[in-house]
Coordinates of C-alpha atoms in Angstrom, one line a residue:
M6 CA 38.5 61.4 -29.9
L7 CA 35.7 60.7 -27.4
G8 CA 37.0 62.3 -24.2
I9 CA 37.1 58.9 -22.3
E10 CA 39.8 57.7 -19.9
I11 CA 39.8 54.0 -20.7
P12 CA 39.6 52.7 -24.3
V13 CA 37.2 49.9 -23.4
F14 CA 33.8 50.2 -25.3
A15 CA 30.9 48.4 -23.5
F16 CA 28.2 47.3 -25.9
S17 CA 24.9 46.3 -24.2
H18 CA 21.1 46.3 -24.7
C19 CA 20.8 47.2 -21.0
R20 CA 20.8 50.8 -20.1
D21 CA 22.2 50.3 -16.6
V22 CA 25.3 48.6 -18.0
V23 CA 25.7 51.5 -20.5
V24 CA 25.6 54.1 -17.7
A25 CA 27.9 52.1 -15.4
A26 CA 30.5 51.7 -18.2
S27 CA 30.6 55.4 -19.0
K28 CA 30.8 56.3 -15.3
A29 CA 33.7 53.8 -14.9
G30 CA 35.8 55.8 -17.4
G31 CA 35.0 53.8 -20.6
I32 CA 32.1 54.4 -22.8
G33 CA 28.8 52.5 -22.9
V34 CA 27.2 51.8 -26.3
F35 CA 23.5 51.1 -26.2
G36 CA 22.1 48.6 -28.7
A37 CA 18.9 49.8 -30.5
E38 CA 17.9 46.4 -32.0
M39 CA 15.6 45.2 -29.3
F40 CA 13.4 48.3 -29.1
T41 CA 10.7 50.1 -30.9
P42 CA 11.5 53.8 -31.6
E43 CA 9.2 54.8 -28.8
Q44 CA 10.9 52.4 -26.3
F45 CA 14.3 53.5 -27.6
E46 CA 13.5 57.1 -26.9
L47 CA 12.4 56.3 -23.3
E48 CA 15.6 54.3 -22.7
L49 CA 17.8 57.2 -24.0
K50 CA 16.0 59.7 -21.9
W51 CA 16.7 57.5 -18.8
I52 CA 20.4 57.2 -19.8
E53 CA 20.7 61.0 -20.2
E54 CA 19.2 61.5 -16.7
N55 CA 21.5 59.1 -15.0
I56 CA 24.9 59.2 -16.8
D57 CA 26.1 62.4 -15.1
G58 CA 27.0 64.1 -18.4
R59 CA 29.4 61.3 -19.5
P60 CA 29.5 60.4 -23.2
Y61 CA 27.8 57.3 -24.5
G62 CA 27.0 55.8 -27.9
I63 CA 24.3 53.9 -29.8
D64 CA 24.5 50.9 -32.0
V65 CA 22.2 50.6 -35.0
I66 CA 21.9 47.9 -37.7
F67 CA 22.2 49.1 -41.3
P68 CA 21.4 45.9 -43.2
T69 CA 22.8 45.4 -46.7
T70 CA 20.8 42.2 -47.4
Y71 CA 17.2 41.9 -46.1
Q72 CA 13.7 41.0 -47.1
D73 CA 11.7 44.0 -48.3
M74 CA 8.7 44.2 -45.9
S75 CA 6.8 47.2 -47.5
A76 CA 4.3 45.0 -49.3
W77 CA 3.4 43.3 -46.0
K78 CA 2.8 46.4 -43.9
D79 CA -0.8 45.3 -43.0
A80 CA -0.2 41.5 -43.2
S81 CA -0.4 38.8 -40.5
L82 CA 2.2 36.4 -39.5
E83 CA 0.4 33.6 -41.4
E84 CA 0.7 35.6 -44.6
V85 CA 4.5 36.2 -44.4
I86 CA 5.9 33.1 -42.6
P87 CA 5.6 29.7 -44.3
A88 CA 3.4 27.2 -42.5
T89 CA 6.3 24.7 -42.2
H90 CA 8.3 27.2 -40.1
R91 CA 5.3 28.2 -38.0
D92 CA 4.4 24.6 -37.3
F93 CA 8.0 23.7 -36.5
V94 CA 8.3 26.4 -33.9
E95 CA 4.9 25.6 -32.4
D96 CA 5.7 21.9 -32.1
L97 CA 9.0 22.7 -30.4
L98 CA 7.4 25.0 -27.9
N99 CA 4.6 22.6 -27.2
K100 CA 7.1 19.8 -26.6
H101 CA 8.6 21.9 -23.8
S102 CA 5.2 23.1 -22.4
V103 CA 5.8 26.8 -23.3
A104 CA 2.6 28.6 -23.2
H105 CA 1.4 31.3 -25.7
L106 CA 1.5 34.9 -24.9
P107 CA -1.8 36.6 -24.6
E108 CA -3.3 36.7 -28.1
D109 CA -3.4 40.5 -28.4
E110 CA 0.2 40.8 -27.3
E111 CA 1.5 38.3 -29.8
E112 CA -0.5 39.9 -32.6
D113 CA 0.5 43.4 -31.7
M114 CA 4.2 42.4 -31.7
V115 CA 4.0 41.0 -35.2
R116 CA 1.9 43.9 -36.5
E117 CA 4.3 46.5 -35.0
R118 CA 7.4 44.8 -36.5
L119 CA 5.8 44.6 -39.9
S120 CA 4.6 48.2 -39.9
R121 CA 8.0 49.6 -39.0
G122 CA 10.0 47.6 -41.4
R123 CA 11.8 45.5 -38.7
G124 CA 15.4 44.8 -39.7
T125 CA 15.4 47.1 -42.7
P126 CA 16.9 50.5 -43.5
V127 CA 13.5 52.0 -42.7
E128 CA 13.9 51.0 -39.1
A129 CA 17.5 52.2 -38.9
A130 CA 16.4 55.6 -40.1
S131 CA 13.7 55.9 -37.5
M132 CA 16.2 55.0 -34.7
L133 CA 18.5 57.7 -35.9
E134 CA 15.7 60.3 -35.7
V135 CA 15.3 59.4 -32.1
A136 CA 19.0 59.4 -31.3
F137 CA 19.7 62.8 -32.8
K138 CA 17.3 64.3 -30.2
F139 CA 19.8 63.6 -27.4
A140 CA 22.8 65.7 -26.7
G141 CA 24.6 63.0 -24.7
V142 CA 24.9 60.7 -27.7
K143 CA 28.5 61.2 -28.9
L144 CA 29.0 58.0 -30.9
L145 CA 27.0 56.1 -33.6
V146 CA 28.1 52.6 -34.5
S147 CA 26.9 50.6 -37.4
A148 CA 26.5 47.1 -36.2
V149 CA 25.9 45.4 -39.6
G150 CA 26.8 47.0 -42.9
A151 CA 28.2 50.5 -43.8
P152 CA 26.0 53.4 -42.7
P153 CA 24.4 55.6 -45.4
R154 CA 26.7 58.5 -46.3
E155 CA 24.0 61.0 -45.4
A156 CA 23.6 59.5 -41.9
V157 CA 27.4 59.8 -41.3
E158 CA 27.4 63.4 -42.5
R159 CA 24.4 64.3 -40.3
A160 CA 26.1 62.7 -37.3
H161 CA 29.3 64.6 -37.9
R162 CA 27.3 67.9 -38.1
A163 CA 25.9 67.1 -34.7
G164 CA 29.4 66.4 -33.3
I165 CA 28.8 62.6 -33.2
K166 CA 31.7 60.3 -34.1
V167 CA 30.8 57.2 -36.2
G168 CA 32.2 53.7 -36.1
G169 CA 31.6 50.5 -38.1
M170 CA 31.8 46.9 -37.2
V171 CA 33.7 44.8 -39.7
G172 CA 34.5 41.1 -40.1
A173 CA 37.0 41.4 -43.0
V174 CA 39.5 43.8 -44.5
E175 CA 37.2 44.7 -47.4
H176 CA 34.4 45.6 -44.9
A177 CA 36.7 48.0 -43.2
Q178 CA 37.5 49.7 -46.5
R179 CA 33.8 50.1 -47.3
Q180 CA 33.2 51.6 -43.9
R181 CA 36.1 54.1 -44.4
D182 CA 34.6 55.0 -47.8
A183 CA 31.3 55.7 -46.1
G184 CA 33.0 58.3 -43.9
V185 CA 33.2 56.6 -40.5
D186 CA 35.8 57.7 -38.0
F187 CA 37.0 54.3 -36.9
V188 CA 36.3 50.6 -37.4
V189 CA 35.8 47.7 -35.0
A190 CA 37.5 44.5 -36.2
Q191 CA 35.2 41.8 -34.8
G192 CA 36.5 38.3 -34.8
Y193 CA 34.7 35.0 -35.3
E194 CA 34.8 34.4 -31.5
A195 CA 32.4 37.3 -30.8
G196 CA 28.8 37.0 -29.7
G197 CA 25.9 38.0 -31.9
H198 CA 26.3 38.7 -35.6
T199 CA 29.9 37.8 -36.5
G200 CA 32.0 36.7 -39.5
E201 CA 34.4 33.9 -40.3
I202 CA 37.8 35.2 -39.3
G203 CA 39.3 34.9 -35.8
T204 CA 40.3 38.0 -33.9
M205 CA 44.0 37.1 -33.8
V206 CA 44.1 37.1 -37.7
L207 CA 41.5 39.8 -38.4
T208 CA 42.8 42.6 -36.1
P209 CA 46.4 42.9 -37.5
S210 CA 45.1 42.5 -41.0
V211 CA 42.7 45.4 -40.7
V212 CA 45.3 47.5 -38.8
Q213 CA 47.8 46.9 -41.6
A214 CA 45.3 47.6 -44.4
M215 CA 43.9 50.8 -42.8
G216 CA 47.2 52.5 -42.0
D217 CA 46.7 55.3 -39.5
F218 CA 43.0 54.9 -39.4
P219 CA 41.8 54.0 -35.8
V220 CA 40.9 50.3 -35.2
L221 CA 39.3 48.7 -32.2
A222 CA 39.5 44.9 -31.6
A223 CA 36.5 42.8 -30.6
G224 CA 35.7 39.1 -30.2
G225 CA 37.1 37.0 -27.3
I226 CA 38.1 40.0 -25.2
A227 CA 37.0 40.1 -21.6
S228 CA 40.3 40.4 -19.6
G229 CA 43.3 42.6 -19.3
R230 CA 45.6 40.1 -21.0
Q231 CA 43.3 39.9 -24.0
M232 CA 43.1 43.7 -24.1
A233 CA 46.9 43.9 -24.0
A234 CA 47.1 41.3 -26.9
A235 CA 44.7 43.5 -28.9
M236 CA 46.8 46.6 -28.4
A237 CA 49.9 44.7 -29.2
M238 CA 48.3 43.8 -32.6
G239 CA 47.8 47.5 -33.3
A240 CA 44.3 48.2 -32.0
Q241 CA 43.8 51.5 -30.2
G242 CA 41.1 50.1 -27.9
V243 CA 38.7 47.2 -27.4
W244 CA 35.0 46.6 -27.9
C245 CA 33.5 44.2 -25.4
G246 CA 29.9 42.8 -25.2
S247 CA 29.7 39.4 -23.7
V248 CA 31.6 40.3 -20.5
W249 CA 28.7 42.6 -19.3
L250 CA 26.0 39.9 -19.6
P251 CA 26.5 38.3 -16.2
T252 CA 27.2 41.5 -14.4
V253 CA 25.2 42.8 -11.4
E254 CA 23.7 45.6 -13.6
S255 CA 22.7 43.3 -16.4
D256 CA 19.0 42.8 -16.8
L257 CA 19.2 39.2 -18.0
L258 CA 17.0 36.7 -16.3
P259 CA 18.7 34.9 -13.4
E260 CA 18.3 31.6 -15.4
V261 CA 20.3 33.0 -18.3
K262 CA 23.0 34.4 -16.0
A263 CA 23.3 31.0 -14.3
K264 CA 23.7 29.3 -17.7
L265 CA 26.4 31.8 -18.7
L266 CA 28.4 31.3 -15.5
A267 CA 28.3 27.5 -15.9
A268 CA 29.1 27.5 -19.6
K269 CA 32.3 26.5 -21.4
S270 CA 33.6 28.2 -24.5
Q271 CA 32.4 25.3 -26.7
D272 CA 28.9 25.8 -25.4
T273 CA 28.3 28.5 -28.1
L274 CA 27.6 28.2 -31.8
R275 CA 26.9 30.4 -34.9
T276 CA 23.4 30.0 -36.1
R277 CA 20.8 31.7 -38.3
A278 CA 18.0 30.4 -36.1
Y279 CA 17.3 33.7 -34.4
T280 CA 17.8 36.6 -36.9
G281 CA 18.4 34.9 -40.3
K282 CA 22.0 36.1 -40.2
P283 CA 24.9 34.1 -38.6
A284 CA 25.0 35.0 -34.9
R285 CA 26.9 33.3 -32.1
V286 CA 24.6 32.3 -29.2
L287 CA 24.6 30.1 -26.2
K288 CA 23.6 26.6 -27.2
S289 CA 20.1 25.6 -26.2
G290 CA 17.2 23.4 -27.1
W291 CA 16.1 26.1 -29.6
S292 CA 19.4 26.1 -31.5
D293 CA 19.7 22.3 -31.3
A294 CA 16.3 21.9 -32.9
W295 CA 17.2 24.2 -35.9
E296 CA 20.5 22.4 -36.4
A297 CA 18.9 19.0 -36.4
E298 CA 18.3 17.0 -39.5
G299 CA 15.0 17.7 -41.1
A300 CA 14.6 21.2 -39.6
P301 CA 13.5 23.9 -42.0
K302 CA 16.1 26.3 -43.3
P303 CA 16.1 29.6 -41.4
L304 CA 14.4 32.5 -43.3
M305 CA 16.1 35.6 -44.6
R306 CA 16.4 38.6 -42.2
P307 CA 14.1 40.0 -40.9
L308 CA 11.5 37.2 -41.5
Q309 CA 13.4 34.7 -39.2
H310 CA 13.5 37.3 -36.4
L311 CA 9.8 38.0 -37.0
L312 CA 9.3 34.2 -36.3
S313 CA 11.7 33.8 -33.5
R314 CA 11.1 36.9 -31.4
P315 CA 7.5 36.1 -30.2
A316 CA 8.8 32.5 -29.5
T317 CA 11.8 33.7 -27.4
K318 CA 9.4 36.0 -25.5
R319 CA 7.3 33.0 -24.7
I320 CA 10.4 31.0 -23.7
E321 CA 11.6 33.8 -21.4
R322 CA 8.2 34.2 -19.8
A323 CA 8.1 30.5 -19.2
R324 CA 11.6 30.5 -17.8
S325 CA 12.4 27.4 -19.9
K326 CA 15.9 26.5 -18.8
T327 CA 16.2 24.1 -21.8
L328 CA 15.2 26.6 -24.5
I329 CA 16.4 29.9 -23.0
S330 CA 19.5 31.5 -24.5
T331 CA 21.3 34.8 -25.3
P332 CA 23.9 36.0 -27.9
V333 CA 27.3 35.5 -26.3
G334 CA 30.9 34.9 -27.5
Q335 CA 33.3 32.0 -26.9
V336 CA 34.8 34.0 -24.0
V337 CA 31.9 32.9 -21.9
G338 CA 34.1 30.1 -20.7
Q339 CA 36.0 32.7 -18.6
F340 CA 32.9 33.8 -16.6
R341 CA 32.5 32.3 -13.1
H342 CA 31.4 35.2 -10.9
E343 CA 28.8 38.0 -11.0
L344 CA 30.7 41.3 -10.8
T345 CA 29.7 44.9 -11.1
V346 CA 30.6 46.7 -14.3
K347 CA 33.0 48.9 -12.3
Q348 CA 34.7 45.7 -10.9
V349 CA 35.1 44.4 -14.5
Y350 CA 36.8 47.6 -15.6
A351 CA 39.1 47.6 -12.5
E352 CA 40.1 44.0 -13.1
M353 CA 40.7 44.5 -16.8
I354 CA 42.9 47.6 -16.2
S355 CA 44.9 46.0 -13.4
E356 CA 45.5 42.8 -15.5
F357 CA 46.3 45.0 -18.6
I358 CA 49.0 46.8 -16.6
D359 CA 50.5 43.5 -15.3
A360 CA 50.6 42.1 -18.9
V361 CA 52.3 45.1 -20.4
E362 CA 54.8 45.3 -17.6
G363 CA 55.6 41.6 -18.1
M364 CA 56.2 42.2 -21.8
T365 CA 58.4 45.2 -20.9
R366 CA 60.5 42.9 -18.6
L367 CA 61.0 40.5 -21.5
L368 CA 62.4 43.3 -23.6
E369 CA 64.7 44.5 -20.9
S370 CA 66.1 41.0 -20.4

């Protein structure tokens, strides 16, 4: 379907990881969520110039539930975020001596997110307008929610395949009805936005419900053994995100990589504290504070992200080891060494072959 050699999809917000994955024989999928349309266009231009003609994809959020931001286009943060939430965040950051961003930078960030409908279908549409300018984009994946039918049809006219992330069988059926070419069954173990059902249960359920429709497995997959298990459950490939975070090519801060390499699987949790939707992240002082008794309830998407993003920028700039975090799955407990993307692919395929050969010997005996 995609002209790739290895059915390992590499999701990342880092352009270097995307390029390295496609060059390794898989396919890199670049996440749009962290960028403005202007930044996104610059990133895709760089990818096109460095990927040697290999196919790659983009990942866009098509939210089904969100706060309408149109009435607040020219508003300030104080007008759209309750004082209780703003005070809670400020008290937390002051407690850990996290300095403010320059005033203009913080205001510009809020104004820009409000004006472009951050976390709404308006933003998704603007990201698609950028993506359709680039010939190398061969895949569009809907990260949250089924994509609009007109977006799918436009992608197909441009020769772009479309996939959809799902956390339940009924989600997969909605994605198929929207016209996508395949679905990604993402289990509870996964990093970022994820559902309630584990990969071991979700994958075969979606495979059975979808018949011959192609299914990838995601969530808790970072090794060849896990890849073999996914294929044994009927998946035709795997979608991986967390495994690329501590790679050499990853642009995560060294402090974050160090926390990932030292973490155990139980050092993650699902929280609404970052985006307003349940997302699995590495535990930190930020997530602990929002889970504590007396903390305000996280706001609906995208208001919570409007509150948290300037704060996380401040945390990253301060290199606060206590508060710093990243979305990551439970598979983080397997990470102990910083490898290149190419090495990750090589180890996965080698271990996949060993696992399949081991299963074959069982049958022969």
